[in-house]
JSON list of C-alpha atoms in Angstrom, two decimals:
[
{"chain": "A", "resi": 1, "resn": "GLY", "atom": "CA", "xyz": [107.06, 106.92, 111.88]},
{"chain": "A", "resi": 2, "resn": "GLU", "atom": "CA", "xyz": [108.15, 103.84, 110.00]},
{"chain": "A", "resi": 3, "resn": "SER", "atom": "CA", "xyz": [111.64, 103.86, 108.58]},
{"chain": "A", "resi": 4, "resn": "VAL", "atom": "CA", "xyz": [114.29, 101.43, 107.54]},
{"chain": "A", "resi": 5, "resn": "GLY", "atom": "CA", "xyz": [117.81, 102.68, 107.09]},
{"chain": "A", "resi": 6, "resn": "LEU", "atom": "CA", "xyz": [121.28, 101.41, 106.33]},
{"chain": "A", "resi": 7, "resn": "HIS", "atom": "CA", "xyz": [124.47, 102.26, 108.17]},
{"chain": "A", "resi": 8, "resn": "LEU", "atom": "CA", "xyz": [126.82, 102.27, 105.16]},
{"chain": "A", "resi": 9, "resn": "PRO", "atom": "CA", "xyz": [125.97, 103.51, 101.68]},
{"chain": "A", "resi": 10, "resn": "THR", "atom": "CA", "xyz": [128.96, 101.79, 100.00]},
{"chain": "A", "resi": 11, "resn": "LEU", "atom": "CA", "xyz": [131.05, 98.73, 100.78]},
{"chain": "A", "resi": 12, "resn": "SER", "atom": "CA", "xyz": [134.14, 97.58, 98.94]},
{"chain": "A", "resi": 13, "resn": "VAL", "atom": "CA", "xyz": [135.55, 94.10, 99.59]},
{"chain": "A", "resi": 14, "resn": "GLN", "atom": "CA", "xyz": [138.17, 91.82, 98.11]},
{"chain": "A", "resi": 15, "resn": "GLU", "atom": "CA", "xyz": [137.03, 88.75, 96.22]},
{"chain": "A", "resi": 16, "resn": "GLY", "atom": "CA", "xyz": [136.91, 85.80, 98.57]},
{"chain": "A", "resi": 17, "resn": "ASP", "atom": "CA", "xyz": [136.40, 87.89, 101.69]},
{"chain": "A", "resi": 18, "resn": "ASN", "atom": "CA", "xyz": [133.20, 87.90, 103.68]},
{"chain": "A", "resi": 19, "resn": "SER", "atom": "CA", "xyz": [130.83, 90.87, 103.42]},
{"chain": "A", "resi": 20, "resn": "ILE", "atom": "CA", "xyz": [128.53, 92.26, 106.07]},
{"chain": "A", "resi": 21, "resn": "ILE", "atom": "CA", "xyz": [125.79, 94.71, 105.20]},
{"chain": "A", "resi": 22, "resn": "ASN", "atom": "CA", "xyz": [123.87, 96.31, 108.04]},
{"chain": "A", "resi": 23, "resn": "CYS", "atom": "CA", "xyz": [120.39, 97.73, 108.38]},
{"chain": "A", "resi": 24, "resn": "ALA", "atom": "CA", "xyz": [118.53, 99.51, 111.16]},
{"chain": "A", "resi": 25, "resn": "TYR", "atom": "CA", "xyz": [114.76, 99.59, 111.42]},
{"chain": "A", "resi": 26, "resn": "SER", "atom": "CA", "xyz": [112.54, 101.67, 113.63]},
{"chain": "A", "resi": 27, "resn": "ASN", "atom": "CA", "xyz": [109.14, 99.96, 113.57]},
{"chain": "A", "resi": 28, "resn": "SER", "atom": "CA", "xyz": [109.06, 97.47, 116.43]},
{"chain": "A", "resi": 29, "resn": "ALA", "atom": "CA", "xyz": [105.82, 96.04, 114.98]},
{"chain": "A", "resi": 30, "resn": "SER", "atom": "CA", "xyz": [107.60, 94.79, 111.86]},
{"chain": "A", "resi": 31, "resn": "ASP", "atom": "CA", "xyz": [107.47, 91.01, 111.80]},
{"chain": "A", "resi": 32, "resn": "TYR", "atom": "CA", "xyz": [109.01, 90.08, 108.49]},
{"chain": "A", "resi": 33, "resn": "PHE", "atom": "CA", "xyz": [112.28, 91.23, 106.95]},
{"chain": "A", "resi": 34, "resn": "ILE", "atom": "CA", "xyz": [113.70, 90.67, 103.50]},
{"chain": "A", "resi": 35, "resn": "TRP", "atom": "CA", "xyz": [117.03, 91.30, 101.81]},
{"chain": "A", "resi": 36, "resn": "TYR", "atom": "CA", "xyz": [116.98, 92.15, 98.11]},
{"chain": "A", "resi": 37, "resn": "LYS", "atom": "CA", "xyz": [119.78, 92.39, 95.57]},
{"chain": "A", "resi": 38, "resn": "GLN", "atom": "CA", "xyz": [119.50, 94.82, 92.70]},
{"chain": "A", "resi": 39, "resn": "GLU", "atom": "CA", "xyz": [121.82, 94.71, 89.72]},
{"chain": "A", "resi": 40, "resn": "SER", "atom": "CA", "xyz": [122.13, 97.63, 87.36]},
{"chain": "A", "resi": 41, "resn": "GLY", "atom": "CA", "xyz": [119.09, 98.02, 85.12]},
{"chain": "A", "resi": 42, "resn": "LYS", "atom": "CA", "xyz": [117.10, 95.29, 86.84]},
{"chain": "A", "resi": 43, "resn": "GLY", "atom": "CA", "xyz": [114.41, 95.00, 89.45]},
{"chain": "A", "resi": 44, "resn": "PRO", "atom": "CA", "xyz": [115.22, 93.89, 93.01]},
{"chain": "A", "resi": 45, "resn": "GLN", "atom": "CA", "xyz": [115.66, 90.16, 93.47]},
{"chain": "A", "resi": 46, "resn": "PHE", "atom": "CA", "xyz": [114.86, 88.26, 96.66]},
{"chain": "A", "resi": 47, "resn": "ILE", "atom": "CA", "xyz": [117.90, 86.92, 98.51]},
{"chain": "A", "resi": 48, "resn": "ILE", "atom": "CA", "xyz": [116.73, 85.77, 101.92]},
{"chain": "A", "resi": 49, "resn": "ASP", "atom": "CA", "xyz": [114.07, 86.55, 104.48]},
{"chain": "A", "resi": 50, "resn": "ILE", "atom": "CA", "xyz": [113.58, 86.19, 108.20]},
{"chain": "A", "resi": 51, "resn": "ARG", "atom": "CA", "xyz": [110.59, 86.39, 110.48]},
{"chain": "A", "resi": 52, "resn": "SER", "atom": "CA", "xyz": [110.59, 88.15, 113.81]},
{"chain": "A", "resi": 53, "resn": "ASN", "atom": "CA", "xyz": [110.41, 84.88, 115.77]},
{"chain": "A", "resi": 54, "resn": "MET", "atom": "CA", "xyz": [113.89, 83.97, 114.50]},
{"chain": "A", "resi": 55, "resn": "ASP", "atom": "CA", "xyz": [117.38, 85.39, 115.18]},
{"chain": "A", "resi": 56, "resn": "LYS", "atom": "CA", "xyz": [119.27, 83.81, 112.32]},
{"chain": "A", "resi": 57, "resn": "ARG", "atom": "CA", "xyz": [118.59, 82.23, 108.99]},
{"chain": "A", "resi": 58, "resn": "GLN", "atom": "CA", "xyz": [121.06, 80.75, 106.56]},
{"chain": "A", "resi": 59, "resn": "GLY", "atom": "CA", "xyz": [120.93, 80.28, 102.83]},
{"chain": "A", "resi": 60, "resn": "GLN", "atom": "CA", "xyz": [123.50, 79.40, 100.26]},
{"chain": "A", "resi": 61, "resn": "ARG", "atom": "CA", "xyz": [126.51, 81.64, 101.12]},
{"chain": "A", "resi": 62, "resn": "VAL", "atom": "CA", "xyz": [124.21, 84.14, 102.82]},
{"chain": "A", "resi": 63, "resn": "THR", "atom": "CA", "xyz": [123.12, 84.53, 106.42]},
{"chain": "A", "resi": 64, "resn": "VAL", "atom": "CA", "xyz": [120.68, 87.03, 107.85]},
{"chain": "A", "resi": 65, "resn": "LEU", "atom": "CA", "xyz": [120.84, 88.01, 111.51]},
{"chain": "A", "resi": 66, "resn": "LEU", "atom": "CA", "xyz": [118.05, 89.78, 113.34]},
{"chain": "A", "resi": 67, "resn": "ASN", "atom": "CA", "xyz": [118.54, 91.57, 116.64]},
{"chain": "A", "resi": 68, "resn": "LYS", "atom": "CA", "xyz": [115.13, 92.77, 117.78]},
{"chain": "A", "resi": 69, "resn": "THR", "atom": "CA", "xyz": [116.52, 94.33, 120.95]},
{"chain": "A", "resi": 70, "resn": "VAL", "atom": "CA", "xyz": [118.40, 96.99, 119.00]},
{"chain": "A", "resi": 71, "resn": "LYS", "atom": "CA", "xyz": [116.26, 96.74, 115.85]},
{"chain": "A", "resi": 72, "resn": "HIS", "atom": "CA", "xyz": [119.16, 95.70, 113.68]},
{"chain": "A", "resi": 73, "resn": "LEU", "atom": "CA", "xyz": [119.36, 93.44, 110.67]},
{"chain": "A", "resi": 74, "resn": "SER", "atom": "CA", "xyz": [122.47, 92.26, 108.86]},
{"chain": "A", "resi": 75, "resn": "LEU", "atom": "CA", "xyz": [123.27, 90.31, 105.72]},
{"chain": "A", "resi": 76, "resn": "GLN", "atom": "CA", "xyz": [126.45, 88.28, 105.64]},
{"chain": "A", "resi": 77, "resn": "ILE", "atom": "CA", "xyz": [127.82, 87.04, 102.34]},
{"chain": "A", "resi": 78, "resn": "ALA", "atom": "CA", "xyz": [130.50, 84.38, 102.55]},
{"chain": "A", "resi": 79, "resn": "ALA", "atom": "CA", "xyz": [133.36, 84.19, 100.05]},
{"chain": "A", "resi": 80, "resn": "THR", "atom": "CA", "xyz": [132.17, 87.25, 98.14]},
{"chain": "A", "resi": 81, "resn": "GLN", "atom": "CA", "xyz": [132.37, 86.93, 94.37]},
{"chain": "A", "resi": 82, "resn": "PRO", "atom": "CA", "xyz": [132.42, 89.54, 91.59]},
{"chain": "A", "resi": 83, "resn": "GLY", "atom": "CA", "xyz": [128.86, 88.50, 90.72]},
{"chain": "A", "resi": 84, "resn": "ASP", "atom": "CA", "xyz": [127.78, 89.71, 94.15]},
{"chain": "A", "resi": 85, "resn": "SER", "atom": "CA", "xyz": [128.48, 93.31, 93.16]},
{"chain": "A", "resi": 86, "resn": "ALA", "atom": "CA", "xyz": [125.13, 95.07, 93.34]},
{"chain": "A", "resi": 87, "resn": "VAL", "atom": "CA", "xyz": [123.01, 97.29, 95.54]},
{"chain": "A", "resi": 88, "resn": "TYR", "atom": "CA", "xyz": [121.51, 95.50, 98.53]},
{"chain": "A", "resi": 89, "resn": "PHE", "atom": "CA", "xyz": [118.29, 96.63, 100.18]},
{"chain": "A", "resi": 90, "resn": "CYS", "atom": "CA", "xyz": [116.70, 95.56, 103.39]},
{"chain": "A", "resi": 91, "resn": "ALA", "atom": "CA", "xyz": [112.93, 95.78, 103.61]},
{"chain": "A", "resi": 92, "resn": "GLU", "atom": "CA", "xyz": [110.43, 95.35, 106.42]},
{"chain": "A", "resi": 93, "resn": "LYS", "atom": "CA", "xyz": [106.84, 94.37, 106.49]},
{"chain": "A", "resi": 94, "resn": "VAL", "atom": "CA", "xyz": [104.11, 94.55, 109.10]},
{"chain": "A", "resi": 95, "resn": "ASN", "atom": "CA", "xyz": [101.74, 91.81, 108.07]},
{"chain": "A", "resi": 96, "resn": "ASN", "atom": "CA", "xyz": [98.77, 93.10, 109.99]},
{"chain": "A", "resi": 97, "resn": "GLN", "atom": "CA", "xyz": [99.11, 96.38, 108.09]},
{"chain": "A", "resi": 98, "resn": "GLY", "atom": "CA", "xyz": [98.18, 94.92, 104.75]},
{"chain": "A", "resi": 99, "resn": "GLY", "atom": "CA", "xyz": [101.54, 93.51, 103.78]},
{"chain": "A", "resi": 100, "resn": "LYS", "atom": "CA", "xyz": [103.02, 96.94, 103.03]},
{"chain": "A", "resi": 101, "resn": "LEU", "atom": "CA", "xyz": [106.74, 96.53, 102.31]},
{"chain": "A", "resi": 102, "resn": "ILE", "atom": "CA", "xyz": [109.04, 99.44, 103.20]},
{"chain": "A", "resi": 103, "resn": "PHE", "atom": "CA", "xyz": [112.60, 99.63, 101.88]},
{"chain": "A", "resi": 104, "resn": "GLY", "atom": "CA", "xyz": [115.78, 101.09, 103.28]},
{"chain": "A", "resi": 105, "resn": "GLN", "atom": "CA", "xyz": [118.16, 103.26, 101.29]},
{"chain": "A", "resi": 106, "resn": "GLY", "atom": "CA", "xyz": [120.44, 100.53, 99.97]},
{"chain": "A", "resi": 107, "resn": "THR", "atom": "CA", "xyz": [124.14, 99.68, 100.17]},
{"chain": "A", "resi": 108, "resn": "GLU", "atom": "CA", "xyz": [126.29, 99.35, 97.09]},
{"chain": "A", "resi": 109, "resn": "LEU", "atom": "CA", "xyz": [128.62, 96.38, 97.32]},
{"chain": "A", "resi": 110, "resn": "SER", "atom": "CA", "xyz": [131.70, 96.45, 95.11]},
{"chain": "A", "resi": 111, "resn": "VAL", "atom": "CA", "xyz": [133.86, 93.32, 94.88]},
{"chain": "A", "resi": 112, "resn": "LYS", "atom": "CA", "xyz": [137.45, 93.80, 93.80]},
{"chain": "A", "resi": 113, "resn": "PRO", "atom": "CA", "xyz": [139.05, 90.88, 91.92]},
{"chain": "B", "resi": 1, "resn": "ASP", "atom": "CA", "xyz": [105.08, 83.45, 80.45]},
{"chain": "B", "resi": 2, "resn": "ALA", "atom": "CA", "xyz": [104.68, 83.29, 84.21]},
{"chain": "B", "resi": 3, "resn": "GLY", "atom": "CA", "xyz": [105.85, 86.26, 86.22]},
{"chain": "B", "resi": 4, "resn": "ILE", "atom": "CA", "xyz": [105.36, 89.95, 86.51]},
{"chain": "B", "resi": 5, "resn": "THR", "atom": "CA", "xyz": [105.72, 92.24, 83.53]},
{"chain": "B", "resi": 6, "resn": "GLN", "atom": "CA", "xyz": [105.74, 95.99, 83.18]},
{"chain": "B", "resi": 7, "resn": "SER", "atom": "CA", "xyz": [105.09, 98.07, 80.12]},
{"chain": "B", "resi": 8, "resn": "PRO", "atom": "CA", "xyz": [106.44, 100.14, 78.61]},
{"chain": "B", "resi": 9, "resn": "ARG", "atom": "CA", "xyz": [110.09, 99.66, 79.59]},
{"chain": "B", "resi": 10, "resn": "TYR", "atom": "CA", "xyz": [110.92, 103.22, 78.59]},
{"chain": "B", "resi": 11, "resn": "LYS", "atom": "CA", "xyz": [108.69, 106.26, 78.21]},
{"chain": "B", "resi": 12, "resn": "ILE", "atom": "CA", "xyz": [109.27, 109.92, 77.47]},
{"chain": "B", "resi": 13, "resn": "THR", "atom": "CA", "xyz": [106.36, 112.27, 78.01]},
{"chain": "B", "resi": 14, "resn": "GLU", "atom": "CA", "xyz": [105.75, 115.98, 78.22]},
{"chain": "B", "resi": 15, "resn": "THR", "atom": "CA", "xyz": [104.85, 117.94, 81.33]},
{"chain": "B", "resi": 16, "resn": "GLY", "atom": "CA", "xyz": [101.12, 118.01, 81.85]},
{"chain": "B", "resi": 17, "resn": "ARG", "atom": "CA", "xyz": [100.36, 114.87, 79.88]},
{"chain": "B", "resi": 18, "resn": "GLN", "atom": "CA", "xyz": [98.60, 111.86, 81.32]},
{"chain": "B", "resi": 19, "resn": "VAL", "atom": "CA", "xyz": [100.58, 108.64, 81.23]},
{"chain": "B", "resi": 20, "resn": "THR", "atom": "CA", "xyz": [99.74, 105.14, 82.41]},
{"chain": "B", "resi": 21, "resn": "LEU", "atom": "CA", "xyz": [102.24, 102.50, 83.38]},
{"chain": "B", "resi": 22, "resn": "MET", "atom": "CA", "xyz": [101.03, 98.93, 83.17]},
{"chain": "B", "resi": 23, "resn": "CYS", "atom": "CA", "xyz": [101.73, 95.99, 85.45]},
{"chain": "B", "resi": 24, "resn": "HIS", "atom": "CA", "xyz": [100.57, 92.42, 84.95]},
{"chain": "B", "resi": 25, "resn": "GLN", "atom": "CA", "xyz": [101.24, 89.34, 87.10]},
{"chain": "B", "resi": 26, "resn": "THR", "atom": "CA", "xyz": [100.36, 85.73, 86.41]},
{"chain": "B", "resi": 27, "resn": "TRP", "atom": "CA", "xyz": [100.67, 84.28, 89.93]},
{"chain": "B", "resi": 28, "resn": "SER", "atom": "CA", "xyz": [97.27, 85.47, 91.19]},
{"chain": "B", "resi": 29, "resn": "HIS", "atom": "CA", "xyz": [99.05, 87.16, 94.08]},
{"chain": "B", "resi": 30, "resn": "SER", "atom": "CA", "xyz": [96.74, 89.15, 96.30]},
{"chain": "B", "resi": 31, "resn": "TYR", "atom": "CA", "xyz": [99.08, 92.07, 96.89]},
{"chain": "B", "resi": 32, "resn": "MET", "atom": "CA", "xyz": [100.50, 94.41, 94.31]},
{"chain": "B", "resi": 33, "resn": "PHE", "atom": "CA", "xyz": [102.73, 97.43, 94.79]},
{"chain": "B", "resi": 34, "resn": "TRP", "atom": "CA", "xyz": [104.10, 100.41, 92.91]},
{"chain": "B", "resi": 35, "resn": "TYR", "atom": "CA", "xyz": [107.46, 101.90, 93.88]},
{"chain": "B", "resi": 36, "resn": "ARG", "atom": "CA", "xyz": [109.55, 104.67, 92.45]},
{"chain": "B", "resi": 37, "resn": "GLN", "atom": "CA", "xyz": [113.32, 104.62, 92.62]},
{"chain": "B", "resi": 38, "resn": "ASP", "atom": "CA", "xyz": [115.41, 107.77, 92.54]},
{"chain": "B", "resi": 39, "resn": "LEU", "atom": "CA", "xyz": [119.09, 108.24, 93.25]},
{"chain": "B", "resi": 40, "resn": "GLY", "atom": "CA", "xyz": [119.60, 108.66, 96.97]},
{"chain": "B", "resi": 41, "resn": "HIS", "atom": "CA", "xyz": [116.09, 107.58, 97.91]},
{"chain": "B", "resi": 42, "resn": "GLY", "atom": "CA", "xyz": [116.04, 103.85, 97.40]},
{"chain": "B", "resi": 43, "resn": "LEU", "atom": "CA", "xyz": [112.58, 102.48, 96.64]},
{"chain": "B", "resi": 44, "resn": "ARG", "atom": "CA", "xyz": [109.62, 104.47, 97.88]},
{"chain": "B", "resi": 45, "resn": "LEU", "atom": "CA", "xyz": [106.14, 103.02, 97.99]},
{"chain": "B", "resi": 46, "resn": "ILE", "atom": "CA", "xyz": [103.58, 104.95, 95.95]},
{"chain": "B", "resi": 47, "resn": "TYR", "atom": "CA", "xyz": [100.45, 102.80, 96.24]},
{"chain": "B", "resi": 48, "resn": "TYR", "atom": "CA", "xyz": [99.61, 99.24, 97.06]},
{"chain": "B", "resi": 49, "resn": "SER", "atom": "CA", "xyz": [96.64, 96.95, 96.74]},
{"chain": "B", "resi": 50, "resn": "ALA", "atom": "CA", "xyz": [95.55, 94.04, 98.91]},
{"chain": "B", "resi": 51, "resn": "ALA", "atom": "CA", "xyz": [93.05, 92.64, 96.39]},
{"chain": "B", "resi": 52, "resn": "ALA", "atom": "CA", "xyz": [90.89, 93.66, 93.48]},
{"chain": "B", "resi": 53, "resn": "ASP", "atom": "CA", "xyz": [89.12, 96.95, 94.17]},
{"chain": "B", "resi": 54, "resn": "ILE", "atom": "CA", "xyz": [91.16, 97.55, 97.34]},
{"chain": "B", "resi": 55, "resn": "THR", "atom": "CA", "xyz": [93.96, 100.12, 97.14]},
{"chain": "B", "resi": 56, "resn": "ASP", "atom": "CA", "xyz": [95.82, 102.21, 99.69]},
{"chain": "B", "resi": 57, "resn": "LYS", "atom": "CA", "xyz": [98.36, 105.01, 99.72]},
{"chain": "B", "resi": 58, "resn": "GLY", "atom": "CA", "xyz": [102.01, 104.44, 100.37]},
{"chain": "B", "resi": 59, "resn": "GLU", "atom": "CA", "xyz": [104.76, 106.92, 101.26]},
{"chain": "B", "resi": 60, "resn": "VAL", "atom": "CA", "xyz": [104.57, 109.17, 98.17]},
{"chain": "B", "resi": 61, "resn": "PRO", "atom": "CA", "xyz": [101.08, 108.95, 96.57]},
{"chain": "B", "resi": 62, "resn": "ASP", "atom": "CA", "xyz": [100.60, 112.58, 95.47]},
{"chain": "B", "resi": 63, "resn": "GLY", "atom": "CA", "xyz": [100.19, 112.98, 91.72]},
{"chain": "B", "resi": 64, "resn": "TYR", "atom": "CA", "xyz": [99.42, 109.31, 91.11]},
{"chain": "B", "resi": 65, "resn": "VAL", "atom": "CA", "xyz": [96.26, 107.29, 90.68]},
{"chain": "B", "resi": 66, "resn": "VAL", "atom": "CA", "xyz": [95.85, 103.51, 90.71]},
{"chain": "B", "resi": 67, "resn": "SER", "atom": "CA", "xyz": [93.10, 101.05, 90.03]},
{"chain": "B", "resi": 68, "resn": "ARG", "atom": "CA", "xyz": [92.72, 97.30, 90.44]},
{"chain": "B", "resi": 69, "resn": "SER", "atom": "CA", "xyz": [89.67, 96.02, 88.62]},
{"chain": "B", "resi": 70, "resn": "LYS", "atom": "CA", "xyz": [91.29, 92.62, 88.07]},
{"chain": "B", "resi": 71, "resn": "THR", "atom": "CA", "xyz": [93.62, 90.71, 90.37]},
{"chain": "B", "resi": 72, "resn": "GLU", "atom": "CA", "xyz": [96.33, 90.39, 87.74]},
{"chain": "B", "resi": 73, "resn": "ASN", "atom": "CA", "xyz": [96.57, 94.04, 86.68]},
{"chain": "B", "resi": 74, "resn": "PHE", "atom": "CA", "xyz": [97.59, 97.13, 88.62]},
{"chain": "B", "resi": 75, "resn": "PRO", "atom": "CA", "xyz": [98.01, 100.19, 86.38]},
{"chain": "B", "resi": 76, "resn": "LEU", "atom": "CA", "xyz": [99.59, 103.39, 87.67]},
{"chain": "B", "resi": 77, "resn": "THR", "atom": "CA", "xyz": [98.46, 106.69, 86.15]},
{"chain": "B", "resi": 78, "resn": "LEU", "atom": "CA", "xyz": [100.14, 110.06, 86.32]},
{"chain": "B", "resi": 79, "resn": "GLU", "atom": "CA", "xyz": [97.22, 112.37, 85.61]},
{"chain": "B", "resi": 80, "resn": "SER", "atom": "CA", "xyz": [99.35, 115.43, 84.81]},
{"chain": "B", "resi": 81, "resn": "ALA", "atom": "CA", "xyz": [103.02, 114.49, 84.65]},
{"chain": "B", "resi": 82, "resn": "THR", "atom": "CA", "xyz": [105.61, 116.75, 86.24]},
{"chain": "B", "resi": 83, "resn": "ARG", "atom": "CA", "xyz": [109.40, 116.72, 85.91]},
{"chain": "B", "resi": 84, "resn": "SER", "atom": "CA", "xyz": [109.72, 115.60, 89.52]},
{"chain": "B", "resi": 85, "resn": "GLN", "atom": "CA", "xyz": [108.01, 112.36, 88.48]},
{"chain": "B", "resi": 86, "resn": "THR", "atom": "CA", "xyz": [110.96, 111.44, 86.28]},
{"chain": "B", "resi": 87, "resn": "SER", "atom": "CA", "xyz": [112.05, 108.18, 87.86]},
{"chain": "B", "resi": 88, "resn": "VAL", "atom": "CA", "xyz": [112.29, 104.44, 87.50]},
{"chain": "B", "resi": 89, "resn": "TYR", "atom": "CA", "xyz": [109.03, 102.78, 88.48]},
{"chain": "B", "resi": 90, "resn": "PHE", "atom": "CA", "xyz": [108.84, 99.23, 89.78]},
{"chain": "B", "resi": 91, "resn": "CYS", "atom": "CA", "xyz": [105.77, 97.08, 90.18]},
{"chain": "B", "resi": 92, "resn": "ALA", "atom": "CA", "xyz": [105.78, 94.11, 92.56]},
{"chain": "B", "resi": 93, "resn": "SER", "atom": "CA", "xyz": [103.40, 91.41, 93.74]},
{"chain": "B", "resi": 94, "resn": "SER", "atom": "CA", "xyz": [103.27, 89.12, 96.75]},
{"chain": "B", "resi": 95, "resn": "GLU", "atom": "CA", "xyz": [101.12, 87.08, 99.02]},
{"chain": "B", "resi": 96, "resn": "LEU", "atom": "CA", "xyz": [100.57, 88.39, 102.55]},
{"chain": "B", "resi": 97, "resn": "GLY", "atom": "CA", "xyz": [103.21, 86.29, 104.25]},
{"chain": "B", "resi": 98, "resn": "GLY", "atom": "CA", "xyz": [105.76, 86.15, 101.48]},
{"chain": "B", "resi": 99, "resn": "GLU", "atom": "CA", "xyz": [108.38, 88.12, 99.65]},
{"chain": "B", "resi": 100, "resn": "ALA", "atom": "CA", "xyz": [107.57, 90.55, 96.87]},
{"chain": "B", "resi": 101, "resn": "PHE", "atom": "CA", "xyz": [108.54, 89.76, 93.29]},
{"chain": "B", "resi": 102, "resn": "PHE", "atom": "CA", "xyz": [109.51, 92.71, 91.13]},
{"chain": "B", "resi": 103, "resn": "GLY", "atom": "CA", "xyz": [109.11, 93.57, 87.49]},
{"chain": "B", "resi": 104, "resn": "GLN", "atom": "CA", "xyz": [111.95, 94.89, 85.33]},
{"chain": "B", "resi": 105, "resn": "GLY", "atom": "CA", "xyz": [110.95, 98.50, 85.82]},
{"chain": "B", "resi": 106, "resn": "THR", "atom": "CA", "xyz": [109.77, 101.38, 83.65]},
{"chain": "B", "resi": 107, "resn": "ARG", "atom": "CA", "xyz": [112.10, 104.30, 83.12]},
{"chain": "B", "resi": 108, "resn": "LEU", "atom": "CA", "xyz": [109.94, 107.41, 82.80]},
{"chain": "B", "resi": 109, "resn": "THR", "atom": "CA", "xyz": [111.30, 110.76, 81.69]},
{"chain": "B", "resi": 110, "resn": "VAL", "atom": "CA", "xyz": [109.11, 113.85, 81.87]},
{"chain": "B", "resi": 111, "resn": "VAL", "atom": "CA", "xyz": [110.36, 116.73, 79.73]}
]
């Protein structure tokens, strides 16, 4: 069945260090992947996305890597800041299945000053 | 204001009561979604809709009913609330090829 999961439930990093959050997915038909950030008491916010025809995509301080061979997705945050502390979710979508978006469990990122 | 709004933000209801959570978006997005979020389960898809009058079940649809008579609204109804439906509920909207935008959530407590 479809599932998206995360390797680590919690991650603690020092301010200024780089963070890497990992995600495994099982549906090889998924063609669109999204990383969301969720702060306490708020809805998930879009960070960055990547389509299955790409291996890497960069944004401001964030990079998403997609390895379709092993069905692995990662989010890299450069120079992590206290404001990056949140729960991060990966999500996958199979566009020919009506745009249904399935989420993984989430990783809580804690940034120590 | 443009965006996606949910109401109410907080709701306490009794077991067995019917309760409806509202969701309204101003982008005219085709797709709308309802998720529930519980500790240890992340976000689980309850129902989604591809367009007005088109709805489909997600991962955890039992005990919920949805409708989509207008593109901008996607209400979620718990016909007979149970304690296991205590959760935070998120509504989202998107276009087919794009990311989903989420509302602020509704915290529902069933006592």
